[in-house]
Coordinates of C-alpha atoms in Angstrom, one line a residue:
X1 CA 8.5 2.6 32.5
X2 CA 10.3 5.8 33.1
X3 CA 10.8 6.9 36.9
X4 CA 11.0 10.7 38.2
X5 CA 14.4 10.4 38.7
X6 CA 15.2 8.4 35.6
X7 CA 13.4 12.0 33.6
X8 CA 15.5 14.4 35.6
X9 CA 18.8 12.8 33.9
X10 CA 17.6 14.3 30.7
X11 CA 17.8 18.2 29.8
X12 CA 14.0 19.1 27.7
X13 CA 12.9 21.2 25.2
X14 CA 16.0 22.4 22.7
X15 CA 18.4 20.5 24.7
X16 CA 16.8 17.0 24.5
X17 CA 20.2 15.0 23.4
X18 CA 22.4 16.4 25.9
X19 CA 26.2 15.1 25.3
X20 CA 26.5 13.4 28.9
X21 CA 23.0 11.6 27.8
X22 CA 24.2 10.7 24.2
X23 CA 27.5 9.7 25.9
X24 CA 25.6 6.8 28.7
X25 CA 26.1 3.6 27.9
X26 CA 23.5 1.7 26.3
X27 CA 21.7 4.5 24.9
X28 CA 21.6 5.5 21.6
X29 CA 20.1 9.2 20.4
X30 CA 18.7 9.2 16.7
X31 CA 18.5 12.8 15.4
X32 CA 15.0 12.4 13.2
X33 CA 13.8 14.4 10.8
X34 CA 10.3 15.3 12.1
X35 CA 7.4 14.3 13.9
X36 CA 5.0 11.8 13.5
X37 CA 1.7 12.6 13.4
X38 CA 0.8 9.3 15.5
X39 CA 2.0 6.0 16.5
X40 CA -0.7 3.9 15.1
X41 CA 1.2 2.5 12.0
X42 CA -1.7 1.3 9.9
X43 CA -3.2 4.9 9.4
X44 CA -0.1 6.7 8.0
X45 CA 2.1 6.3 4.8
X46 CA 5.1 8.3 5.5
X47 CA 8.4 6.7 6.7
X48 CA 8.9 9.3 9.5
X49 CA 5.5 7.6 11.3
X50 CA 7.0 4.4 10.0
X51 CA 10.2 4.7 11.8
X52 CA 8.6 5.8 15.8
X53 CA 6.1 3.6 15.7
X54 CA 6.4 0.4 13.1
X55 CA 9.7 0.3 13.8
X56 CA 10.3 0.4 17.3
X57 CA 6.8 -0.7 18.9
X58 CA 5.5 -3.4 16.6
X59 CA 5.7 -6.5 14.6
X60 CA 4.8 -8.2 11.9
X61 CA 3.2 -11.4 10.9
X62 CA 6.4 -11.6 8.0
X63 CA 9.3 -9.1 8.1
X64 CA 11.8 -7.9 5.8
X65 CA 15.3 -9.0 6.9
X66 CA 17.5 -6.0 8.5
X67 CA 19.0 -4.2 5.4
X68 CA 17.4 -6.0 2.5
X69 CA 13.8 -6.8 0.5
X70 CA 14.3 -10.7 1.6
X71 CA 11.0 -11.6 3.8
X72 CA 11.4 -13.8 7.2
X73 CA 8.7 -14.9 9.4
X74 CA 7.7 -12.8 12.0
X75 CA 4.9 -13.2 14.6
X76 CA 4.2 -15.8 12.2
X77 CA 7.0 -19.0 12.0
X78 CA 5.5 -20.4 9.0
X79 CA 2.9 -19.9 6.1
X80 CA 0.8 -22.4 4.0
X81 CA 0.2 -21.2 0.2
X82 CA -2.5 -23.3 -1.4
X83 CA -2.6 -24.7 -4.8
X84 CA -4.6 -21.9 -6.0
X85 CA -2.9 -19.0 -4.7
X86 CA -5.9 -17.6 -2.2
X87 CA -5.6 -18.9 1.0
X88 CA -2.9 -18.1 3.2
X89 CA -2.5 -20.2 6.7
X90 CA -0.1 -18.6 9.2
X91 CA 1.2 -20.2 12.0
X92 CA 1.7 -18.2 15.1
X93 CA 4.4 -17.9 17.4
X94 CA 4.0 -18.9 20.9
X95 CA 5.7 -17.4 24.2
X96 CA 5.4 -13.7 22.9
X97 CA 4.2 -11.2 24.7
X98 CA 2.9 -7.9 24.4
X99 CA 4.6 -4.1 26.4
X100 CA 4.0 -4.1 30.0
X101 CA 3.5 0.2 30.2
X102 CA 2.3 2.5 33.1
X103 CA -1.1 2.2 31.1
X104 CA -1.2 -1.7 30.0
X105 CA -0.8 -4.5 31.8
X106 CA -1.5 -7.9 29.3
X107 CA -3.0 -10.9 31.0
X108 CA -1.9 -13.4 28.1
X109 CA 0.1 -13.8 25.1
X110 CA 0.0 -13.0 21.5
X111 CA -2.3 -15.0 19.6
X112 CA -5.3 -15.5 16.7
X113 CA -7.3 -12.7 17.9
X114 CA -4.6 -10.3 17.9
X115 CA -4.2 -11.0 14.2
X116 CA -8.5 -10.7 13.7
X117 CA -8.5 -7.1 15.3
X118 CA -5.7 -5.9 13.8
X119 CA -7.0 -6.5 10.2
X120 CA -10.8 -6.6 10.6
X121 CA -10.4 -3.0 11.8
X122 CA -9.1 -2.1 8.7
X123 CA -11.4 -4.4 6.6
X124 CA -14.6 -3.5 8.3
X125 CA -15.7 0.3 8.5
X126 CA -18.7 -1.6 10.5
X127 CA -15.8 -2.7 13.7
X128 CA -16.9 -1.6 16.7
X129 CA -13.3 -0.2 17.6
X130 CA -13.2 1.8 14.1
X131 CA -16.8 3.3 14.9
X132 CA -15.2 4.6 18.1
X133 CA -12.1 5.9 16.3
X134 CA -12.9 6.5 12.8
X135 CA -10.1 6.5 10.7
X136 CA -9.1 5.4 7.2
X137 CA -6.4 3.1 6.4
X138 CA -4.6 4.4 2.9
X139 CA -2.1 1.6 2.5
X140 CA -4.5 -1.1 3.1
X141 CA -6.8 0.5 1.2
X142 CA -4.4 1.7 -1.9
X143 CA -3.5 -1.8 -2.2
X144 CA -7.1 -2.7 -2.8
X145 CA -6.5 -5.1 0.3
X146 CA -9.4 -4.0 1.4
X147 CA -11.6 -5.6 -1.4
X148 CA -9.4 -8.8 -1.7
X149 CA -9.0 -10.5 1.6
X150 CA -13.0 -11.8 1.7
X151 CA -12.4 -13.5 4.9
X152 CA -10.0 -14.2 8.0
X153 CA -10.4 -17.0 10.5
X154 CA -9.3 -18.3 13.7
X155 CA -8.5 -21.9 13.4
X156 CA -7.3 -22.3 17.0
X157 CA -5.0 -19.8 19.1
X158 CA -1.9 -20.1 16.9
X159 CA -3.5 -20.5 13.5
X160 CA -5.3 -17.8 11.6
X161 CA -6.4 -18.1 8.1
X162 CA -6.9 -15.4 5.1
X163 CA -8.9 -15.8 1.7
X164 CA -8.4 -13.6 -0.9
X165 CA -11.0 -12.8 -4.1
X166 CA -7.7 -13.0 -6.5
X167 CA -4.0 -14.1 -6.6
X168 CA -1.8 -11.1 -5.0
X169 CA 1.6 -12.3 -5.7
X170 CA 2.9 -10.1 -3.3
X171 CA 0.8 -10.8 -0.7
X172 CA 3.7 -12.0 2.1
X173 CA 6.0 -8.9 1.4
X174 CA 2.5 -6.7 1.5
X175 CA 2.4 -8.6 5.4
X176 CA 6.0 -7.6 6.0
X177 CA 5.2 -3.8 5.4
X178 CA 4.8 -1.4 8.4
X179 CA 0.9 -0.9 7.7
X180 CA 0.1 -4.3 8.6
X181 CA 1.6 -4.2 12.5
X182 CA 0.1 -6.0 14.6
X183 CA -2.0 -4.4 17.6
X184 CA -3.2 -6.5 21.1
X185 CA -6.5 -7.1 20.8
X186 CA -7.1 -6.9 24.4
X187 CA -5.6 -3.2 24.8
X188 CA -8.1 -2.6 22.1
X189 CA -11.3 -3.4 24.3
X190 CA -9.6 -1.4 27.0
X191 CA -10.0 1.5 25.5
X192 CA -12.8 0.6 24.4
X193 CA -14.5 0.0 27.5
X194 CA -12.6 3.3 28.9
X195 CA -14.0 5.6 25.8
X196 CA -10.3 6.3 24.8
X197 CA -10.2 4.6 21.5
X198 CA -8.1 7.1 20.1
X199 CA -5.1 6.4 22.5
X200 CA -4.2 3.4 20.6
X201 CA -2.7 6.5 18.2
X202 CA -1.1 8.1 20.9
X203 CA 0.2 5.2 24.1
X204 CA 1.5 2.3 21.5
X205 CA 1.1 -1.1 22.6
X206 CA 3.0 -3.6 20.6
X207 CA 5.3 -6.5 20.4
X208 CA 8.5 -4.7 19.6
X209 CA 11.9 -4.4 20.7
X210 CA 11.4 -1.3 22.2
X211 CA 8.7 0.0 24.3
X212 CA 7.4 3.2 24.2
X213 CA 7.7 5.8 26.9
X214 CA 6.9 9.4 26.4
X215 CA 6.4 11.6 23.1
X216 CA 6.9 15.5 23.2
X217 CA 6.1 16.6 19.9
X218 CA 8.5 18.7 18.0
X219 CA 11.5 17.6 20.7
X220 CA 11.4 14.4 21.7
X221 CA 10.0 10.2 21.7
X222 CA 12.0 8.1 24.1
X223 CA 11.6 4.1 24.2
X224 CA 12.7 2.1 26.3
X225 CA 14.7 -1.5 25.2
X226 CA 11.9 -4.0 25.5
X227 CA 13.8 -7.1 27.9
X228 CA 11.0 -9.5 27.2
X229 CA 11.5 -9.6 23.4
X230 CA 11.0 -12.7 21.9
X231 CA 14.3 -11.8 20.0
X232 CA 16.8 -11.1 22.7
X233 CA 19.7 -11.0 21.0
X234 CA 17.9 -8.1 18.9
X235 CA 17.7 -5.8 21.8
X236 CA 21.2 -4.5 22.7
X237 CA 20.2 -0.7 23.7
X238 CA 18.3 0.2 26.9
X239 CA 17.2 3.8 25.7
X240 CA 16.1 4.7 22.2
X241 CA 15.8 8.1 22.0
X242 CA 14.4 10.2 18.9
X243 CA 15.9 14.0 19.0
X244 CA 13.6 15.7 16.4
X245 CA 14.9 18.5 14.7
X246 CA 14.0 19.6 11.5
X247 CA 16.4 21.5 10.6
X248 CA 19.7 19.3 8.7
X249 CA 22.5 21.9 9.9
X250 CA 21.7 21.6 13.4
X251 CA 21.1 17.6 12.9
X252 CA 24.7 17.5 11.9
X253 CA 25.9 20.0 14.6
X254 CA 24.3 17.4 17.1
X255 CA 25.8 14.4 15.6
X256 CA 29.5 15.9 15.2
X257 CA 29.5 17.2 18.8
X258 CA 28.3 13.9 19.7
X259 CA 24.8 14.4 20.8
X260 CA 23.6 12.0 18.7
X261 CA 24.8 8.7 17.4
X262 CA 23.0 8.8 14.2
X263 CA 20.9 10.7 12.1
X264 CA 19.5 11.1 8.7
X265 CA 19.4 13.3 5.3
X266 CA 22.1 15.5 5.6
X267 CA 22.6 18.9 3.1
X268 CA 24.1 17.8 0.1
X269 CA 26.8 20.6 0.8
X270 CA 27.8 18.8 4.3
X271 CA 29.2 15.5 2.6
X272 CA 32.4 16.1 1.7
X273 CA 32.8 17.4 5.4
X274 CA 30.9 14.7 7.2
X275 CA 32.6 12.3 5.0
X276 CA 36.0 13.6 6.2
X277 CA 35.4 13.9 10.3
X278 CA 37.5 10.2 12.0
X279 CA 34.5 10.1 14.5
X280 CA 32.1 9.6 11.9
X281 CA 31.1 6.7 9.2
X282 CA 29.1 7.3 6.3
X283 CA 27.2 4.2 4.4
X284 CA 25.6 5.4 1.5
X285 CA 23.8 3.3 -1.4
X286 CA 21.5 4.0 -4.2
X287 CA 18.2 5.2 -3.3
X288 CA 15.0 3.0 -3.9
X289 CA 13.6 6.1 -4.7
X290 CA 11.8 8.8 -6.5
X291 CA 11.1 12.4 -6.0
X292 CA 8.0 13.9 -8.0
X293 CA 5.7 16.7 -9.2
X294 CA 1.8 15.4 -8.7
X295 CA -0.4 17.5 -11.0
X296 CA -4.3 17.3 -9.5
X297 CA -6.0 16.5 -12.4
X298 CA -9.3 17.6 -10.6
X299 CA -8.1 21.3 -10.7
X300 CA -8.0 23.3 -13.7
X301 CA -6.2 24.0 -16.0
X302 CA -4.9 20.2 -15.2
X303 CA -7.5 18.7 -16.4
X304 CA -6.1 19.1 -19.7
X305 CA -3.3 16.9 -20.8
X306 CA -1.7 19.2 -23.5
X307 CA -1.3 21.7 -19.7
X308 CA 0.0 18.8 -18.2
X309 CA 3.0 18.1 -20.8
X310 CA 3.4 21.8 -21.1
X311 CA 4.4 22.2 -17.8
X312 CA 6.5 19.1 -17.7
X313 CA 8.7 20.3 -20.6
X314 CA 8.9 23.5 -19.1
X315 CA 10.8 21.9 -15.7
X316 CA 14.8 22.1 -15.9
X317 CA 15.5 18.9 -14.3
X318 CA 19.2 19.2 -15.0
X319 CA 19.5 21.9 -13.3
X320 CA 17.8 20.9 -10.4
X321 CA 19.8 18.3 -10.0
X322 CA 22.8 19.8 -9.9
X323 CA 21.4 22.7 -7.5
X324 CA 18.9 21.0 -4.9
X325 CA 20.9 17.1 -5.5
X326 CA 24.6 18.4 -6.0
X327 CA 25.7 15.3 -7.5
X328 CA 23.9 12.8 -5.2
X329 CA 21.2 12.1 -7.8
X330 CA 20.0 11.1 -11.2
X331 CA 17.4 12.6 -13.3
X332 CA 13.7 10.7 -13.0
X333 CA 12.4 9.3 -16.4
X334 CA 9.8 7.4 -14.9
X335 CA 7.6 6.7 -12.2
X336 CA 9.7 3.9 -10.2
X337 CA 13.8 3.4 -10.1
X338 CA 15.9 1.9 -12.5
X339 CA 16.5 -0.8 -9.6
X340 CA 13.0 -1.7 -9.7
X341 CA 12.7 -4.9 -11.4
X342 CA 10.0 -4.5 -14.5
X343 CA 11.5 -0.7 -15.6
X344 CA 11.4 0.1 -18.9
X345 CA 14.4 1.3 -19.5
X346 CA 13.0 1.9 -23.5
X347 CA 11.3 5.4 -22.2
X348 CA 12.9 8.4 -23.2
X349 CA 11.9 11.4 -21.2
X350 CA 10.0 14.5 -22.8
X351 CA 13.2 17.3 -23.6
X352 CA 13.1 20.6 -21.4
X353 CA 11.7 22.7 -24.7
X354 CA 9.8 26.3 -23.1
X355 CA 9.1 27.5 -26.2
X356 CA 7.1 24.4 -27.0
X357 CA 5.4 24.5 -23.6
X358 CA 4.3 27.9 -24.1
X359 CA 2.6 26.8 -27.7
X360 CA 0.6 24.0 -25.8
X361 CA -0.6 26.2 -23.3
X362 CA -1.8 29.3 -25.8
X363 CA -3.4 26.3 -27.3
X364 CA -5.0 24.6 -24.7
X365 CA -7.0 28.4 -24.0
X366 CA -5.0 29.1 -20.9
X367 CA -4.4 33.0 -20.0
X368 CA -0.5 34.1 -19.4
X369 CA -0.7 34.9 -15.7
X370 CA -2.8 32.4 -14.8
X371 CA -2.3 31.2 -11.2
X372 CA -1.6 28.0 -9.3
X373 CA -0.4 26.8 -5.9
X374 CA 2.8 24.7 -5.6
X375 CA 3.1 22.4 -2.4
X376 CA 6.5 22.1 -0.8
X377 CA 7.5 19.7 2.0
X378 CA 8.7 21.7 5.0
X379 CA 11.0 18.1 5.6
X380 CA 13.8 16.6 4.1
X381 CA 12.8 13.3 2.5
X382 CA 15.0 10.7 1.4
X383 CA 13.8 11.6 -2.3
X384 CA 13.9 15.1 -2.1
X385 CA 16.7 17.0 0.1
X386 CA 15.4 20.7 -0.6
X387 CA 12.0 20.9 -1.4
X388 CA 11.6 25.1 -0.6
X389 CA 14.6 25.0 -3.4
X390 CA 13.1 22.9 -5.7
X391 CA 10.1 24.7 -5.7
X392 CA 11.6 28.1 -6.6
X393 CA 13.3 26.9 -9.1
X394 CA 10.1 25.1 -10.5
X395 CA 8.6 28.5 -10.0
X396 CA 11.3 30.2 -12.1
X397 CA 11.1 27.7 -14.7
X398 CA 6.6 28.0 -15.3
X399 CA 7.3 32.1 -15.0
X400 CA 9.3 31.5 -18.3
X401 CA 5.9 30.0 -20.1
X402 CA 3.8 32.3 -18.0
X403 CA 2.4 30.6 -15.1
X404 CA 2.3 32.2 -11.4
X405 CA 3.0 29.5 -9.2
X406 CA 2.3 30.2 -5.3
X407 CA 4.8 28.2 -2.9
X408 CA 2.5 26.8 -0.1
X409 CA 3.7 24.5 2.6
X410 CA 2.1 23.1 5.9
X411 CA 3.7 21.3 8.8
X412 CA 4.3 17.6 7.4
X413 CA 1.3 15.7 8.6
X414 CA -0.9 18.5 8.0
X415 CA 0.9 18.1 4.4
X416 CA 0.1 15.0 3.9
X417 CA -3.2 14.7 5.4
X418 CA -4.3 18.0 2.9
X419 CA -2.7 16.7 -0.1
X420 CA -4.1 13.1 0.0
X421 CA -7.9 15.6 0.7
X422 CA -6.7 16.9 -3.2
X423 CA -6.4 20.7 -1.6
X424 CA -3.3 21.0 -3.7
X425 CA -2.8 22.4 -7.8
X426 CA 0.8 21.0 -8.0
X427 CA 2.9 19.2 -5.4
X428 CA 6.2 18.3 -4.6
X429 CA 6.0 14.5 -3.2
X430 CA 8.0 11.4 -3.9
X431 CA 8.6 7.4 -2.7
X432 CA 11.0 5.1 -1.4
X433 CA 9.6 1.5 -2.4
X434 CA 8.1 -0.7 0.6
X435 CA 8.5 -4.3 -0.4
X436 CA 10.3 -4.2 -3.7
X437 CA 7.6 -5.2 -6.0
X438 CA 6.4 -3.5 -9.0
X439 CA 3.1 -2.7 -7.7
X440 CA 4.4 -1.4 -4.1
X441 CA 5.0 1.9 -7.3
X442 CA 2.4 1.6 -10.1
X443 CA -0.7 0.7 -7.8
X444 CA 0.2 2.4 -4.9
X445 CA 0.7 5.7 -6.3
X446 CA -1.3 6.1 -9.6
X447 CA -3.6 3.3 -9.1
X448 CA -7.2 4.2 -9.3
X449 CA -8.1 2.6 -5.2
X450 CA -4.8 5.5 -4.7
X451 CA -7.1 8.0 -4.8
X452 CA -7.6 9.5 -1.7
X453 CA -4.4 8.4 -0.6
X454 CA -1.0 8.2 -2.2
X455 CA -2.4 8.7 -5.8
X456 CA -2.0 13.1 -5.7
X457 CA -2.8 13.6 -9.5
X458 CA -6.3 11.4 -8.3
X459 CA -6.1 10.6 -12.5
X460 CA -7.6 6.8 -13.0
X461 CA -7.0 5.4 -16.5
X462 CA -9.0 2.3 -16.6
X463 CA -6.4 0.9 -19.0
X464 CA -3.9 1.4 -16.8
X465 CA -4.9 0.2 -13.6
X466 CA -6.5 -3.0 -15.7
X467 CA -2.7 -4.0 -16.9
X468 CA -1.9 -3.4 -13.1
X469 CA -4.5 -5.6 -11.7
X470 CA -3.8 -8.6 -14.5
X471 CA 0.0 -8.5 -13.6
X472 CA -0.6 -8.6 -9.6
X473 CA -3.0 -11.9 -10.1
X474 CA -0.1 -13.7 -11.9
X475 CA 3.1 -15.4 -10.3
X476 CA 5.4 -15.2 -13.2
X477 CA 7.7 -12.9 -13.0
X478 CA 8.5 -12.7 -16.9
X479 CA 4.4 -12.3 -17.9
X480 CA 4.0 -9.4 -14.9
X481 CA 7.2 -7.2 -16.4
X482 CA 5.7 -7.5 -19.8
X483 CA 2.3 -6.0 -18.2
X484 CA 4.1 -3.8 -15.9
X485 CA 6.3 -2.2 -18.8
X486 CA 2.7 -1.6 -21.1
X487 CA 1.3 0.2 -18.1
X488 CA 4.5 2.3 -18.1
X489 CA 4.5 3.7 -21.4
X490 CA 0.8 4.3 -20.7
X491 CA 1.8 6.5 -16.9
X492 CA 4.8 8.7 -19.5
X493 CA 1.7 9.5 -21.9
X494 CA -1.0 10.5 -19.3
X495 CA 1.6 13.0 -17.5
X496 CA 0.1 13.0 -14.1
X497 CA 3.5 13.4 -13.1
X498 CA 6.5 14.3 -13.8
X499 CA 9.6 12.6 -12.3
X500 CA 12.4 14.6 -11.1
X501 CA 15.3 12.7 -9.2
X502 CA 16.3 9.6 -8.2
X503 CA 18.5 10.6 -4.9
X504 CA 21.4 8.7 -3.2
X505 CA 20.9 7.9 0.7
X506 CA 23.7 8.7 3.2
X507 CA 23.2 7.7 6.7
X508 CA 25.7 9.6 8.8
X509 CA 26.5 8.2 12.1
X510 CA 29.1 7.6 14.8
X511 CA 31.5 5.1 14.5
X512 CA 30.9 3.8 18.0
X513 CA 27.1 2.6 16.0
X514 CA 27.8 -1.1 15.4
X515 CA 25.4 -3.3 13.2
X516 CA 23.4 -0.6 11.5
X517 CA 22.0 -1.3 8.5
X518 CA 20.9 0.9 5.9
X519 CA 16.9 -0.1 4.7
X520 CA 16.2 0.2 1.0
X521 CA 12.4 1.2 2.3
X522 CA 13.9 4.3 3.7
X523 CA 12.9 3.5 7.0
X524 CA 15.5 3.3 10.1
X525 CA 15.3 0.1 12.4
X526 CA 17.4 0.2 15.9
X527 CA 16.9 -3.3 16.6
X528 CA 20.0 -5.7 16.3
X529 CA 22.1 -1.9 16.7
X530 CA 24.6 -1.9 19.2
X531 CA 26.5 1.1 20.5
X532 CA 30.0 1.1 22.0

């Protein structure tokens, strides 16, 4: 917990990462990109509620190791698969205990009930904790998880047992994901009792690394290094502190001058510089990634696919690439990286042709002049590292054929939370895979369950989503990339999309950051991070 004097030491508002702060030892300042819209990690989708609350407050009942798509266990040692493939049997870990905050004090350990609240709340819209705090859970629910677990039991205080409807061959990476954080069952019922439900998305309680201390939206979340971590040896800073700042310039200025030790998506102009100062060190790898254009096939003139290809022909990918990307990216055939296992690398995309564009659309009945709106992200993304850029040029490019597109953008949650409500014509969106399955892409963002949540063209082709659902139910790994690359060829001929980049990721950070690793999820972890 944070004492009066302890807040003093730190300059507020603009000034948040101050250098003689970023300079203490044992604390380490992460420039982010934004602001979460809460801490509650099982409502949200995005990485930049991922990384302040999943992150840094919770864990798992599997994890992914630091880095990499291999899974460990978690708050669970062990797992029993049976024969069949539907009933999973994890074995809980003993001795861990939940935050000890100004506003929670636990009076036991982590165990089988933790485990039953935490996913009956998102199973049951009947839970007495969701009827105090509706909410909807879009990963859960994208997944379909909601119809497939059919039943979870407490054997005894360490042991808790799932049954599924159908085989989910990616049911333990689907565990290791940020959605499914576990939450203390007996905060829960505090706020219950107290009529403050909803603070369980504002005052985190978790079994993390770090606990959480204070959020002032738009400048600052500060955490503090949890000392009771089951982990010890994974908790090597006493202050975690997130300086959010929107704005990439300044996130560099901070990091150069020393105000922060690390940050994230910097301007593709900055590299070469950045890349060039001693004090700094740049990891970079391919990104797991894609950056899209969502057509809401609910709106008109999408409805229509002959608009839909019309306006995908009409996009100058090329060019974007070389103007938003400047070299760190590739141009998007399909709907999930080339480092996605299961791509078909056999696609060829549709050639930038205007002249063809404007045939479809004089023959699909649609007026020259016709308006639309065009959503653009007011953040950087991993997948996307300009989006007001992108969408002028997208702009530029429909003028050519004869469509008005309106720029519109809202403040990032507000984004999202509109855009998954289908407010939008055309939007500006992309991914950065969770768990490094097939489906973690083809379900989760075109599925038909996606709708209402990360599916923005909200188009469900039963064909589609049947080829999804047959390779998800089988564990061979040969039979579900045949499936996978049928339902891909179907995703190019609907055009609900249109793929733009594939982007690198560089993580700028000081070289006194030791042990950092680079996520292919996108999302930044702080435990097992040391600082100099």
């Amino acid at each position: 917990m944070h004492k009066n004097a302890f807040i003093q030491a730190f300059v507020v508002a603009g000034l948040i990462a101050s250098a003689p702060f970023a300079q203490a030892a044992g604390n380490l300042v992460y420039c982010s990109e934004g602001s979460p819209a809460g801490f509650d990690p099982g409502l949200y989708t995005t990485g930049t509620d991922f990384d302040a609350g999943a992150e840094t407050v919770f864990n798992r009942l599997s994890q992914f190791e630091r880095g990499g798509t291999a899974v460990t266990p978690g708050l669970a040692e062990k797992w029993d698969i049976s024969d069949d493939g539907l009933t999973y049997t994890f074995h809980l870990r003993e001795g861990v205990k939940f935050h000890t905050t100004e506003y929670f004090t636990p009076s036991r350990e982590f165990n089988a009930d933790d485990v039953l609240f935490t996913f009956n709340r998102m199973l049951s819209r009947e839970h007495p904790f969701r009827k105090a705090y509706p909410t909807e859970f879009p990963y859960f629910t994208d997944m379909g998880m909601d119809k497939n677990i059919t039943k979870i039991e407490k054997l005894d205080e360490h042991t808790v047992r799932f049954t599924l409807s159908t085989v989910d061959a990616a049911f333990i990476q689907n565990m290791a994901m940020s959605f499914a954080s576990i939450h203390s069952a007996e905060y829960a019922d505090q706020l219950l009792k107290a009529g403050k439900a909803s603070d369980i998305n504002q005052k985190p309680i978790g079994t993390g690394p770090f606990v959480f201390s204070r959020y002032q939206k738009d400048a600052q979340i500060r955490y503090k290094g949890n000392k009771e971590y089951w982990l010890p040896e994974d908790v090597k800073i006493d202050n975690l502190i997130f300086a959010i700042n929107t704005d990439p310039s300044v996130r560099m200025q901070k990091l150069r001058a020393g105000e922060c030790h690390v940050s994230v998506f910097p301007r593709p102009a900055d590299l070469e510089n950045l890349k060039k100062d001693p004090k700094l060190q740049m990891p970079e790898q391919a990104g797991f990634n894609v950056g899209y254009l969502a057509y809401n096939t609910e709106h008109k003139p999408f409805d229509q696919l002959e608009v839909r290809q019309a306006m995908d022909m009409a996009v100058n990918k090329q060019a974007i690439i070389n103007a938003v990307y400047q070299g760190a990216g590739q141009v998007a055939v399909n709907g999930m990286p080339p480092t996605q296992w299961s791509y078909d690398d056999t696609i060829k995309d549709t050639p930038y042709n205007p002249e063809k564009a404007k045939e479809l659309l004089q023959a699909a009945g649609v007026k020259e002049g016709t308006e639309i709106t065009l959503w653009a992200m007011p953040v950087q993304r991993p997948y996307n590292p300009n989006a007001k850029l992108m969408a002028e040029m997208l702009q530029s490019d429909w003028a050519k054929i004869g469509i008005k597109a309106r720029i519109v953008s809202y403040e990032w949650g507000e984004y999202n939370k509109r855009a998954k409500a289908g407010e939008h014509d055309a939007l500006l969106i992309g991914w950065t895979g969770d768990n490094g399955d097939p489906d973690n892409w083809l379900s989760v963002l075109y599925g038909c369950d996606a709708i209402g949540g990360n599916n923005y063209s909200r188009l469900c082709n039963k064909e589609f989503d049947g080829l999804l659902k047959q390779a998800k139910a089988i564990n061979d790994q040969a039979e579900r990339t045949a499936l996978y690359k049928k339902a891909q060829h179907l995703l190019k001929a609907d055009v609900q999309n249109t793929p733009i980049a594939h982007s690198t990721v560089y993580q700028p950070m000081s070289t006194r950051v030791k042990d950092f690793k680079i996520s292919p999820f996108g999302i930044n972890s702080f435990y097992g991070v040391s600082i100099e």
